[in-house]
Short mmCIF file of C-alpha atoms in Angstrom, two decimals:
data_model
loop_
_atom_site.label_atom_id
_atom_site.label_comp_id
_atom_site.label_asym_id
_atom_site.label_seq_id
_atom_site.Cartn_x
_atom_site.Cartn_y
_atom_site.Cartn_z
CA UNK A 907 6.83 9.98 -43.39
CA UNK A 908 8.66 11.99 -41.93
CA UNK A 909 12.49 11.19 -40.56
CA UNK A 910 14.00 11.55 -37.03
CA UNK A 911 16.73 11.02 -34.54
CA UNK A 912 17.07 10.79 -30.94
CA UNK A 913 19.41 12.33 -29.39
CA UNK A 914 19.78 10.21 -26.36
CA UNK A 915 19.47 7.07 -24.87
CA UNK A 916 17.78 6.46 -21.96
CA UNK A 917 14.19 6.08 -20.08
CA UNK A 918 12.80 9.18 -21.53
CA UNK A 919 14.43 8.07 -25.67
CA UNK A 920 12.44 4.23 -24.55
CA UNK A 921 9.16 6.09 -23.35
CA UNK A 922 9.04 8.57 -26.33
CA UNK A 923 8.81 5.34 -28.40
CA UNK A 924 6.49 3.19 -26.36
CA UNK A 925 4.08 6.15 -26.61
CA UNK A 926 4.37 6.36 -30.20
CA UNK A 927 6.13 8.26 -32.56
CA UNK A 928 3.92 9.77 -35.87
CA UNK A 929 8.01 9.16 -37.43
CA UNK A 930 10.28 6.94 -38.09
CA UNK A 931 12.95 6.74 -36.76
CA UNK A 932 16.12 6.45 -38.70
CA UNK A 933 18.98 6.20 -35.57
CA UNK A 934 19.89 7.89 -32.04
CA UNK A 935 21.86 9.98 -30.73
CA UNK A 936 24.95 10.66 -27.89
CA UNK A 937 26.84 13.45 -27.47
CA UNK A 938 29.65 11.12 -24.97
CA UNK A 939 29.01 8.11 -27.83
CA UNK A 940 28.90 4.41 -25.70
CA UNK A 941 27.36 1.82 -28.19
CA UNK A 942 27.01 0.74 -31.75
CA UNK A 943 23.22 -0.22 -31.00
CA UNK A 944 20.30 0.88 -29.85
CA UNK A 945 16.88 -0.47 -29.65
CA UNK A 946 17.69 -2.29 -32.46
CA UNK A 947 18.83 1.86 -34.56
CA UNK A 948 22.29 2.48 -34.95
CA UNK A 949 24.08 5.58 -32.06
CA UNK A 950 25.52 8.37 -33.59
CA UNK A 951 28.21 11.04 -32.10
CA UNK A 952 26.32 13.70 -32.52
CA UNK A 953 29.11 15.21 -34.65
CA UNK A 954 28.32 11.92 -37.03
CA UNK A 955 24.00 12.78 -37.74
CA UNK A 956 24.09 12.19 -41.45
CA UNK A 957 22.50 15.62 -42.53
CA UNK A 958 19.22 13.69 -44.39
CA UNK A 959 16.57 14.60 -41.73
CA UNK A 960 13.50 16.28 -40.18
CA UNK A 961 14.25 16.24 -37.25
CA UNK A 962 15.82 15.95 -33.93
CA UNK A 963 13.90 14.90 -31.09
CA UNK A 964 15.92 15.82 -27.78
CA UNK A 965 14.62 13.42 -25.07
CA UNK A 966 17.52 14.13 -22.56
CA UNK A 967 17.65 16.36 -19.85
CA UNK A 968 20.25 18.11 -20.71
CA UNK A 969 18.50 19.95 -22.63
CA UNK A 970 20.32 23.62 -22.47
CA UNK A 971 23.86 21.42 -23.53
CA UNK A 972 22.65 20.58 -26.02
CA UNK A 973 21.44 22.66 -28.19
CA UNK A 974 25.11 24.36 -27.92
CA UNK A 975 26.51 21.82 -28.25
CA UNK A 976 24.50 21.59 -31.81
CA UNK A 977 24.33 25.19 -32.55
CA UNK A 978 28.47 24.82 -32.24
CA UNK A 979 28.57 22.19 -33.92
CA UNK A 980 26.46 23.92 -36.92
CA UNK A 981 22.94 21.74 -37.00
CA UNK A 982 19.83 23.27 -37.25
CA UNK A 983 17.99 24.41 -34.44
CA UNK A 984 14.97 24.77 -36.19
CA UNK A 985 14.78 21.00 -36.24
CA UNK A 986 14.69 20.14 -33.10
CA UNK A 987 12.17 19.09 -30.79
CA UNK A 988 13.11 19.36 -27.19
CA UNK A 989 11.06 17.57 -24.92
CA UNK A 990 12.01 19.13 -21.06
CA UNK A 991 12.71 22.31 -21.06
CA UNK A 992 15.99 24.81 -22.77
CA UNK A 993 15.93 28.55 -21.50
CA UNK A 994 17.50 29.47 -25.62
CA UNK A 995 14.46 28.06 -26.96
CA UNK A 996 9.80 28.88 -27.39
CA UNK A 997 8.33 26.04 -27.22
CA UNK A 998 4.94 27.78 -29.13
CA UNK A 999 6.73 27.48 -31.76
CA UNK A 1000 4.91 25.69 -34.84
CA UNK A 1001 3.30 22.92 -32.60
CA UNK A 1002 1.19 21.53 -35.18
CA UNK A 1003 4.62 20.58 -36.29
CA UNK A 1004 5.84 19.17 -33.41
CA UNK A 1005 2.74 17.47 -33.32
CA UNK A 1006 2.29 15.62 -36.38
CA UNK A 1007 6.56 13.98 -35.15
CA UNK A 1008 6.00 13.59 -31.12
CA UNK A 1009 2.86 11.80 -31.77
CA UNK A 1010 -1.07 12.37 -29.45
CA UNK A 1011 0.67 10.93 -27.01
CA UNK A 1012 4.00 12.16 -26.89
CA UNK A 1013 2.74 15.01 -27.92
CA UNK A 1014 -0.01 15.45 -24.66
CA UNK A 1015 3.46 15.06 -22.45
CA UNK A 1016 5.20 17.57 -23.96
CA UNK A 1017 2.08 20.19 -23.87
CA UNK A 1018 2.10 18.88 -20.54
CA UNK A 1019 5.81 19.47 -19.71
CA UNK A 1020 5.89 23.02 -21.10
CA UNK A 1021 2.51 24.65 -18.98
CA UNK A 1022 0.12 24.49 -22.15
CA UNK A 1023 -3.05 22.42 -20.29
CA UNK A 1024 -5.78 24.02 -22.07
CA UNK A 1025 -4.19 22.02 -25.17
CA UNK A 1026 -4.28 18.76 -24.17
CA UNK A 1027 -6.66 16.41 -23.08
CA UNK A 1028 -6.91 17.57 -19.67
CA UNK A 1029 -9.59 21.03 -20.79
CA UNK A 1030 -12.35 18.37 -22.09
CA UNK A 1031 -12.10 15.58 -18.88
CA UNK A 1032 -12.23 19.26 -16.82
CA UNK A 1033 -15.80 20.73 -18.53
CA UNK A 1034 -16.26 17.49 -18.16
CA UNK A 1035 -16.22 17.40 -14.23
CA UNK A 1036 -17.79 20.68 -13.53
CA UNK A 1037 -20.51 18.81 -15.75
CA UNK A 1038 -21.37 15.85 -13.96
CA UNK A 1039 -20.20 17.14 -10.50
CA UNK A 1040 -22.89 17.56 -8.11
CA UNK A 1041 -20.80 18.48 -5.01
CA UNK A 1042 -20.65 21.69 -3.41
CA UNK A 1043 -16.87 20.77 -1.82
CA UNK A 1044 -15.99 18.89 -4.59
CA UNK A 1045 -15.80 21.89 -7.08
CA UNK A 1046 -12.57 22.94 -9.04
CA UNK A 1047 -10.83 25.75 -7.69
CA UNK A 1048 -9.19 27.41 -10.51
CA UNK A 1049 -6.70 29.15 -7.81
CA UNK A 1050 -5.15 26.08 -6.63
CA UNK A 1051 -5.21 23.73 -9.98
CA UNK A 1052 -2.17 21.40 -10.90
CA UNK A 1053 -2.17 19.59 -14.04
CA UNK A 1054 -0.54 16.52 -13.84
CA UNK A 1055 -0.28 15.41 -17.73
CA UNK A 1056 2.18 12.40 -18.31
CA UNK A 1057 0.59 9.91 -16.04
CA UNK A 1058 -1.96 9.59 -18.16
CA UNK A 1059 0.76 7.38 -19.92
CA UNK A 1060 3.17 5.86 -17.50
CA UNK A 1061 2.90 2.34 -16.16
CA UNK A 1062 1.21 1.77 -13.13
CA UNK A 1063 4.19 1.65 -11.28
CA UNK A 1064 8.08 2.01 -11.67
CA UNK A 1065 10.39 -0.67 -11.12
CA UNK A 1066 14.36 -0.44 -11.24
CA UNK A 1067 17.10 -2.44 -9.88
CA UNK A 1068 16.93 -1.78 -6.80
CA UNK A 1069 14.34 -2.82 -6.29
CA UNK A 1070 14.86 -6.19 -7.09
CA UNK A 1071 18.08 -5.54 -4.52
CA UNK A 1072 16.30 -4.65 -1.99
CA UNK A 1073 14.10 -7.81 -1.99
CA UNK A 1074 16.81 -9.79 -2.83
CA UNK A 1075 18.43 -8.66 0.38
CA UNK A 1076 15.42 -8.79 2.94
CA UNK A 1077 14.73 -12.61 2.07
CA UNK A 1078 18.37 -13.48 2.94
CA UNK A 1079 17.87 -11.24 6.40
CA UNK A 1080 14.92 -12.94 6.92
CA UNK A 1081 15.82 -16.56 6.22
CA UNK A 1082 18.57 -16.70 8.74
CA UNK A 1083 16.94 -14.28 10.91
CA UNK A 1084 18.65 -12.54 12.96
CA UNK A 1085 18.14 -11.31 16.75
CA UNK A 1086 18.48 -7.89 15.26
CA UNK A 1087 20.39 -6.84 11.90
CA UNK A 1088 23.27 -3.71 11.12
CA UNK A 1089 23.05 -1.68 8.17
CA UNK A 1090 25.73 0.99 6.43
CA UNK A 1091 23.69 3.41 4.66
CA UNK A 1092 21.65 1.12 2.61
CA UNK A 1093 17.99 2.41 1.66
CA UNK A 1094 15.88 3.75 3.50
CA UNK A 1095 12.25 3.53 2.13
CA UNK A 1096 13.30 0.32 0.23
CA UNK A 1097 15.58 -2.47 2.30
CA UNK A 1098 15.41 -1.17 5.74
CA UNK A 1099 10.97 -1.05 4.84
CA UNK A 1100 11.32 -5.42 4.09
CA UNK A 1101 14.11 -6.02 6.47
CA UNK A 1102 11.37 -3.93 9.68
CA UNK A 1103 8.24 -5.20 8.23
CA UNK A 1104 9.31 -8.62 9.47
CA UNK A 1105 9.98 -7.82 12.82
CA UNK A 1106 13.63 -8.46 12.53
CA UNK A 1107 15.41 -5.22 14.51
CA UNK A 1108 17.41 -2.94 12.31
CA UNK A 1109 20.26 -0.60 14.10
CA UNK A 1110 20.95 2.09 10.66
CA UNK A 1111 24.41 2.82 10.39
CA UNK A 1112 24.89 6.28 9.06
CA UNK A 1113 27.17 9.42 9.43
CA UNK A 1114 24.37 11.65 9.28
CA UNK A 1115 21.78 11.64 12.02
CA UNK A 1116 18.24 10.29 11.08
CA UNK A 1117 15.86 12.74 11.19
CA UNK A 1118 13.18 11.10 13.15
CA UNK A 1119 12.36 7.81 15.61
CA UNK A 1120 10.73 4.27 13.96
CA UNK A 1121 9.21 1.83 15.65
CA UNK A 1122 12.04 -0.62 15.34
CA UNK A 1123 14.96 1.07 14.28
CA UNK A 1124 17.88 2.56 15.84
CA UNK A 1125 20.24 5.09 14.56
CA UNK A 1126 23.42 4.91 14.61
CA UNK A 1127 25.56 8.18 13.62
CA UNK A 1128 29.17 6.65 13.17
CA UNK A 1129 32.07 6.87 10.26
CA UNK A 1130 31.82 3.60 8.35
CA UNK A 1131 36.00 3.60 7.41
CA UNK A 1132 36.52 3.38 11.10
CA UNK A 1133 32.82 2.32 13.00
CA UNK A 1134 35.28 2.67 16.76
CA UNK A 1135 31.38 2.04 18.46
CA UNK A 1136 31.38 -1.80 17.43
CA UNK A 1137 34.02 -4.35 18.71
CA UNK A 1138 35.81 -6.37 16.43
CA UNK A 1139 33.65 -9.34 16.14
CA UNK A 1140 30.58 -8.59 18.10
CA UNK A 1141 27.87 -8.15 14.73
CA UNK A 1142 26.34 -11.08 13.88
CA UNK A 1143 24.36 -10.04 10.92
CA UNK A 1144 25.54 -6.80 8.53
CA UNK A 1145 24.39 -5.08 5.35
CA UNK A 1146 25.71 -2.18 2.97
CA UNK A 1147 23.75 -2.02 -0.47
CA UNK A 1148 24.84 0.43 -2.88
CA UNK A 1149 26.68 2.86 -0.88
CA UNK A 1150 30.51 1.79 0.28
CA UNK A 1151 31.52 2.95 -3.35
CA UNK A 1152 30.55 6.47 -2.41
CA UNK A 1153 32.85 6.62 1.40
CA UNK A 1154 35.73 9.12 0.57
CA UNK A 1155 34.29 11.60 -1.66
CA UNK A 1156 31.99 14.42 0.85
CA UNK A 1157 29.04 13.74 -0.90
CA UNK A 1158 27.07 13.17 2.51
CA UNK A 1159 29.87 14.82 4.21
CA UNK A 1160 32.76 12.45 5.04
CA UNK A 1161 36.27 13.59 4.49
CA UNK A 1162 37.39 12.95 1.18
CA UNK A 1163 39.41 9.68 0.75
CA UNK A 1164 40.22 7.50 -2.00
CA UNK A 1165 41.17 4.83 -0.07
CA UNK A 1166 37.76 5.29 2.22
CA UNK A 1167 35.67 2.54 0.44
CA UNK A 1168 39.05 -0.30 0.68
CA UNK A 1169 39.42 0.38 4.67
CA UNK A 1170 35.17 0.14 5.04
CA UNK A 1171 35.86 -3.22 3.68
CA UNK A 1172 38.64 -4.24 5.98
CA UNK A 1173 35.98 -3.23 8.66
CA UNK A 1174 33.52 -5.38 7.01
CA UNK A 1175 35.28 -8.95 7.76
CA UNK A 1176 37.04 -7.52 11.46
CA UNK A 1177 33.50 -5.87 12.69
#
């Protein structure tokens, strides 16, 4: 069995392992090493990679940067498999070798990423569909066909820390049953939607205008580091989930201010 290293210690590496490799993983590689072990295997800085291996699988979106880093380190580029497009690599090179390492599921995802759909299960599925279909209106239109390969190998959904955070906070608001709730920049399609589903009116404070109207949701354009529109001790229910730490960095059109989050903390206590 071939022996490989995986460059990356994130969700793409976890997905790679879950789908199954036709190779033994010797360890993981990080460009900036942050941990000693990942999934029970040693983590190496890119300058520490042992010389004996058959391939390095790059499970990281920063393909171009990693390619240049590897080249400067004089690593064997021909032994590197990039799961995400890299401007410096021909993805069609030695597909049989790549297949022998990635395994069926990962290889199909690899092919789909690079647009080699006719080499995936999709080709057989399309042929079978055309054979079984008897409706003229359901015929495949090749001019607009858009194959999706990776969904077949994904879980039914994704539950992140934001899912649990939004659910936890929304339940607390519901238990308190305020007449109306105020929020500073929290997730609209998660937390805010949860609170609205309980029938609690929400006033959403954001420095940016909101583009549409939603029943029960009032949007207030205001700077949360100031909140001049509100009198002190005038709000009974207020939240801010994963928003305050972004203030003062200019990302949302706000002013650059290293003290912005602290100003907002103080305002929350007053309002």
